PDB file of C-alpha atoms in Angstrom:
ATOM      1  CA  MET A 286      12.645   7.147  13.309  1.00 72.00           C
ATOM      2  CA  ILE A 287       9.189   6.284  12.780  1.00 82.00           C
ATOM      3  CA  GLU A 288       6.036   7.866  13.052  1.00 86.00           C
ATOM      4  CA  LEU A 289       3.099   5.710  12.807  1.00 88.00           C
ATOM      5  CA  VAL A 290      -0.448   6.053  11.386  1.00 90.00           C
ATOM      6  CA  TYR A 291      -3.390   4.102  12.874  1.00 94.00           C
ATOM      7  CA  GLN A 292      -7.184   3.444  12.244  1.00 95.00           C
ATOM      8  CA  ASN A 293      -8.982   1.290  14.139  1.00 95.00           C
ATOM      9  CA  SER A 294     -12.597   0.844  11.782  1.00 95.00           C
ATOM     10  CA  THR A 295     -13.386  -2.013  14.755  1.00 94.00           C
ATOM     11  CA  ALA A 296     -15.777  -1.767  17.273  1.00 93.00           C
ATOM     12  CA  ASP A 297     -13.466  -3.059  19.967  1.00 93.00           C
ATOM     13  CA  LYS A 298     -11.186  -0.107  20.571  1.00 90.00           C
ATOM     14  CA  GLY A 299      -8.653  -1.894  23.195  1.00 89.00           C
ATOM     15  CA  PHE A 300      -5.554  -1.664  21.362  1.00 89.00           C
ATOM     16  CA  LYS A 301      -4.347   1.781  20.949  1.00 91.00           C
ATOM     17  CA  LYS A 302      -1.624   3.226  18.459  1.00 93.00           C
ATOM     18  CA  ASP A 303       1.375   2.803  21.417  1.00 92.00           C
ATOM     19  CA  PHE A 304       0.571  -0.839  21.622  1.00 93.00           C
ATOM     20  CA  PHE A 305       2.123  -1.126  17.578  1.00 94.00           C
ATOM     21  CA  GLU A 306       3.998   1.381  18.101  1.00 92.00           C
ATOM     22  CA  LYS A 307       6.349  -0.254  21.231  1.00 91.00           C
ATOM     23  CA  ILE A 308       6.391  -3.399  18.717  1.00 93.00           C
ATOM     24  CA  SER A 309       7.277  -1.030  15.560  1.00 92.00           C
ATOM     25  CA  ASN A 310      10.336   0.109  17.433  1.00 89.00           C
ATOM     26  CA  THR A 311      11.387  -3.201  18.019  1.00 90.00           C
ATOM     27  CA  ILE A 312      10.658  -4.678  14.393  1.00 91.00           C
ATOM     28  CA  VAL A 313      12.898  -1.377  13.285  1.00 88.00           C
ATOM     29  CA  LYS A 314      15.806  -2.062  16.390  1.00 87.00           C
ATOM     30  CA  GLU A 315      16.242  -5.690  15.275  1.00 88.00           C
ATOM     31  CA  LEU A 316      16.081  -4.842  11.251  1.00 85.00           C
ATOM     32  CA  ASN A 317      18.918  -2.090  11.799  1.00 82.00           C
ATOM     33  CA  LEU A 318      16.540   0.409  10.411  1.00 77.00           C
ATOM     34  CA  LYS A 319      16.762   3.098  13.093  1.00 69.00           C
ATOM     35  CA  GLU A 320      18.206   5.381  10.814  1.00 65.00           C
ATOM     36  CA  LYS A 321      15.814   5.649   8.691  1.00 70.00           C
ATOM     37  CA  SER A 322      12.032   7.441   8.579  1.00 79.00           C
ATOM     38  CA  LEU A 323       9.434   5.366   7.590  1.00 84.00           C
ATOM     39  CA  ASN A 324       5.888   6.174   7.750  1.00 88.00           C
ATOM     40  CA  ILE A 325       3.283   2.828   8.178  1.00 91.00           C
ATOM     41  CA  SER A 326      -0.281   3.222   8.169  1.00 93.00           C
ATOM     42  CA  PHE A 327      -1.480   0.192  10.701  1.00 94.00           C
ATOM     43  CA  ASN A 328      -4.960  -0.221   9.786  1.00 97.00           C
ATOM     44  CA  ILE A 329      -7.315  -2.547  12.389  1.00 97.00           C
ATOM     45  CA  VAL A 330     -10.368  -3.488  10.468  1.00 97.00           C
ATOM     46  CA  GLY A 331     -13.166  -6.214  10.088  1.00 97.00           C
ATOM     47  CA  GLU A 332     -13.977  -9.251   8.345  1.00 98.00           C
ATOM     48  CA  ASN A 333     -15.719  -7.773   5.583  1.00 97.00           C
ATOM     49  CA  ARG A 334     -13.026  -5.157   5.318  1.00 98.00           C
ATOM     50  CA  ILE A 335     -10.240  -7.813   4.754  1.00 98.00           C
ATOM     51  CA  LYS A 336     -11.779  -9.843   2.608  1.00 98.00           C
ATOM     52  CA  GLU A 337     -12.987  -7.497   0.336  1.00 98.00           C
ATOM     53  CA  LEU A 338      -9.046  -6.328   0.227  1.00 98.00           C
ATOM     54  CA  ASN A 339      -7.923  -9.463   0.098  1.00 97.00           C
ATOM     55  CA  ARG A 340     -10.158 -10.333  -3.328  1.00 97.00           C
ATOM     56  CA  LYS A 341      -9.204  -6.821  -4.720  1.00 97.00           C
ATOM     57  CA  TYR A 342      -5.948  -7.307  -4.778  1.00 95.00           C
ATOM     58  CA  ARG A 343      -5.001 -11.076  -4.254  1.00 94.00           C
ATOM     59  CA  HIS A 344      -7.989 -12.482  -5.553  1.00 96.00           C
ATOM     60  CA  LYS A 345      -8.492 -14.490  -2.589  1.00 96.00           C
ATOM     61  CA  ASN A 346     -12.327 -14.200  -1.948  1.00 97.00           C
ATOM     62  CA  LYS A 347     -11.812 -14.898   1.738  1.00 97.00           C
ATOM     63  CA  VAL A 348     -10.862 -13.480   5.107  1.00 97.00           C
ATOM     64  CA  THR A 349      -7.216 -13.514   6.170  1.00 97.00           C
ATOM     65  CA  ASP A 350      -5.761 -12.523   8.734  1.00 97.00           C
ATOM     66  CA  VAL A 351      -3.164  -9.764   7.842  1.00 97.00           C
ATOM     67  CA  LEU A 352      -2.181  -7.637   4.145  1.00 97.00           C
ATOM     68  CA  SER A 353       0.505  -5.731   4.005  1.00 95.00           C
ATOM     69  CA  PHE A 354       1.105  -3.324   1.115  1.00 93.00           C
ATOM     70  CA  PRO A 355       4.431  -1.707   0.325  1.00 89.00           C
ATOM     71  CA  MET A 356       4.530   1.576  -1.054  1.00 83.00           C
ATOM     72  CA  SER A 357       8.221   0.988  -2.147  1.00 70.00           C
ATOM     73  CA  ASP A 358       9.357  -1.488  -4.882  1.00 67.00           C
ATOM     74  CA  LYS A 359      12.311  -1.402  -3.776  1.00 60.00           C
ATOM     75  CA  PRO A 360      12.822  -3.578  -1.061  1.00 56.00           C
ATOM     76  CA  LEU A 361      14.032  -2.816   2.259  1.00 57.00           C
ATOM     77  CA  ARG A 362      16.018  -5.564   2.933  1.00 52.00           C
ATOM     78  CA  LYS A 363      18.019  -5.783  -0.411  1.00 49.00           C
ATOM     79  CA  LEU A 364      19.755  -1.977  -0.345  1.00 44.00           C
ATOM     80  CA  HIS A 365      22.295  -0.943   1.600  1.00 36.00           C
ATOM     81  CA  ALA A 366      21.795   1.375   4.273  1.00 41.00           C
ATOM     82  CA  THR A 367      23.672   4.182   2.725  1.00 42.00           C
ATOM     83  CA  SER A 368      21.628   4.056  -0.628  1.00 47.00           C
ATOM     84  CA  TYR A 369      18.579   4.297   0.260  1.00 48.00           C
ATOM     85  CA  THR A 370      16.277   6.911   2.226  1.00 52.00           C
ATOM     86  CA  PRO A 371      12.406   6.438   2.233  1.00 48.00           C
ATOM     87  CA  GLN A 372      10.640   9.549   1.993  1.00 49.00           C
ATOM     88  CA  ALA A 373       7.560  10.122   4.355  1.00 45.00           C
ATOM     89  CA  SER A 374       4.640   7.689   3.647  1.00 44.00           C
ATOM     90  CA  ASP A 375       6.289   5.451   1.218  1.00 71.00           C
ATOM     91  CA  PHE A 376       6.825   1.958   3.705  1.00 86.00           C
ATOM     92  CA  GLY A 377       3.351   1.244   3.565  1.00 91.00           C
ATOM     93  CA  ASP A 378       0.078   0.161   4.636  1.00 94.00           C
ATOM     94  CA  ILE A 379      -0.347  -2.910   7.600  1.00 97.00           C
ATOM     95  CA  PHE A 380      -4.324  -4.047   7.390  1.00 98.00           C
ATOM     96  CA  ILE A 381      -4.858  -6.861  10.462  1.00 98.00           C
ATOM     97  CA  CYS A 382      -8.217  -8.365  10.910  1.00 98.00           C
ATOM     98  CA  LEU A 383      -8.884  -7.757  14.531  1.00 98.00           C
ATOM     99  CA  PRO A 384     -12.011 -10.453  15.156  1.00 97.00           C
ATOM    100  CA  PHE A 385     -10.369 -13.324  12.678  1.00 98.00           C
ATOM    101  CA  ALA A 386      -6.510 -12.196  14.506  1.00 97.00           C
ATOM    102  CA  LYS A 387      -9.258 -13.154  17.894  1.00 97.00           C
ATOM    103  CA  LYS A 388     -10.156 -16.279  16.468  1.00 97.00           C
ATOM    104  CA  GLN A 389      -6.991 -17.384  15.561  1.00 97.00           C
ATOM    105  CA  ALA A 390      -5.623 -16.288  19.180  1.00 96.00           C
ATOM    106  CA  LYS A 391      -8.586 -18.527  20.642  1.00 97.00           C
ATOM    107  CA  SER A 392      -7.758 -21.692  18.392  1.00 97.00           C
ATOM    108  CA  GLU A 393      -3.687 -20.778  19.432  1.00 95.00           C
ATOM    109  CA  ASN A 394      -4.418 -20.824  23.213  1.00 96.00           C
ATOM    110  CA  ILE A 395      -2.391 -17.907  23.109  1.00 94.00           C
ATOM    111  CA  ASP A 396      -3.109 -14.244  24.275  1.00 93.00           C
ATOM    112  CA  VAL A 397      -4.990 -11.632  21.695  1.00 95.00           C
ATOM    113  CA  GLU A 398      -1.750  -9.509  21.731  1.00 94.00           C
ATOM    114  CA  ARG A 399       0.391 -12.262  21.753  1.00 93.00           C
ATOM    115  CA  LYS A 400      -1.189 -12.985  18.045  1.00 96.00           C
ATOM    116  CA  LEU A 401      -1.183  -9.320  17.385  1.00 96.00           C
ATOM    117  CA  ALA A 402       2.086  -8.772  17.772  1.00 95.00           C
ATOM    118  CA  GLN A 403       3.385 -11.848  15.313  1.00 95.00           C
ATOM    119  CA  LEU A 404       0.927  -9.706  12.978  1.00 97.00           C
ATOM    120  CA  THR A 405       2.280  -6.949  13.267  1.00 96.00           C
ATOM    121  CA  VAL A 406       5.768  -8.218  12.698  1.00 95.00           C
ATOM    122  CA  HIS A 407       4.492 -10.801  10.192  1.00 95.00           C
ATOM    123  CA  GLY A 408       3.241  -7.560   7.596  1.00 95.00           C
ATOM    124  CA  PHE A 409       6.170  -5.142   8.383  1.00 93.00           C
ATOM    125  CA  LEU A 410       8.375  -7.909   7.123  1.00 92.00           C
ATOM    126  CA  HIS A 411       6.028  -8.434   4.098  1.00 91.00           C
ATOM    127  CA  LEU A 412       6.756  -4.722   3.889  1.00 90.00           C
ATOM    128  CA  ALA A 413      10.507  -5.183   4.231  1.00 87.00           C
ATOM    129  CA  GLY A 414      10.909  -6.910   1.545  1.00 86.00           C
ATOM    130  CA  TYR A 415      10.654 -10.521   2.687  1.00 86.00           C
ATOM    131  CA  ASP A 416       8.277 -13.167   1.487  1.00 82.00           C
ATOM    132  CA  HIS A 417       7.000 -15.958   2.977  1.00 87.00           C
ATOM    133  CA  GLU A 418       5.508 -17.440  -0.078  1.00 80.00           C
ATOM    134  CA  LYS A 419       8.616 -17.371  -2.809  1.00 80.00           C
ATOM    135  CA  SER A 420      10.049 -20.395  -1.719  1.00 82.00           C
ATOM    136  CA  ALA A 421      11.113 -22.703   1.640  1.00 88.00           C
ATOM    137  CA  LYS A 422      14.510 -20.740   2.201  1.00 88.00           C
ATOM    138  CA  ASP A 423      12.647 -18.006   1.937  1.00 80.00           C
ATOM    139  CA  ALA A 424       9.856 -19.093   4.432  1.00 85.00           C
ATOM    140  CA  LYS A 425      12.517 -20.122   6.998  1.00 90.00           C
ATOM    141  CA  GLU A 426      14.177 -16.748   6.485  1.00 87.00           C
ATOM    142  CA  MET A 427      11.095 -15.286   7.145  1.00 87.00           C
ATOM    143  CA  PHE A 428       9.842 -16.812   9.784  1.00 91.00           C
ATOM    144  CA  ASP A 429      13.412 -17.614  11.582  1.00 91.00           C
ATOM    145  CA  LEU A 430      13.264 -13.807  12.158  1.00 91.00           C
ATOM    146  CA  GLU A 431       9.420 -13.378  12.846  1.00 91.00           C
ATOM    147  CA  GLY A 432      10.919 -15.645  15.619  1.00 91.00           C
ATOM    148  CA  ARG A 433      13.630 -13.214  16.584  1.00 91.00           C
ATOM    149  CA  ILE A 434      11.577 -10.409  16.638  1.00 92.00           C
ATOM    150  CA  LEU A 435       8.804 -11.740  18.590  1.00 92.00           C
ATOM    151  CA  ASN A 436      11.219 -13.065  21.642  1.00 90.00           C
ATOM    152  CA  LYS A 437      12.663  -9.358  22.350  1.00 89.00           C
ATOM    153  CA  LEU A 438       8.834  -8.198  22.756  1.00 87.00           C
ATOM    154  CA  SER A 439       9.220  -8.874  26.676  1.00 67.00           C
ATOM    155  CA  VAL A 440       5.910  -7.747  27.540  1.00 55.00           C
ATOM    156  CA  PHE A 441       4.092 -11.087  25.777  1.00 53.00           C
TER     157      PHE A 441
END
């Protein structure tokens, strides 16, 4: 079961908690985490906030689209289903920069909803322990899984 804590600190209130819950439930099903109790914090933020977080935690002084902060140093993808039961609030936080996502959607000629779905999946996979920056093999694995999950989201 997934428990989503949702906060939108931007002026654009068009995207609601249920939008991200639907995507998250699809991810949980695809990653076979249905029996887990996961709390995730989703934060929709502006460019100043994402830049501040990126500078503070990644030492990159620039705006980015999505940041993920796992609460556990034990990636779910590397643990057997029976060996780990997450406690409430230990999965992590996802920050999505809505203005930047809108710019990306426009430049990629896709709907903002599709872009937000992609960023949500991407951020969630990072929380689960996937990392496209480690190696080409890891990147392929993560992006292939991201694509499969996005294809399951029939609304987009």
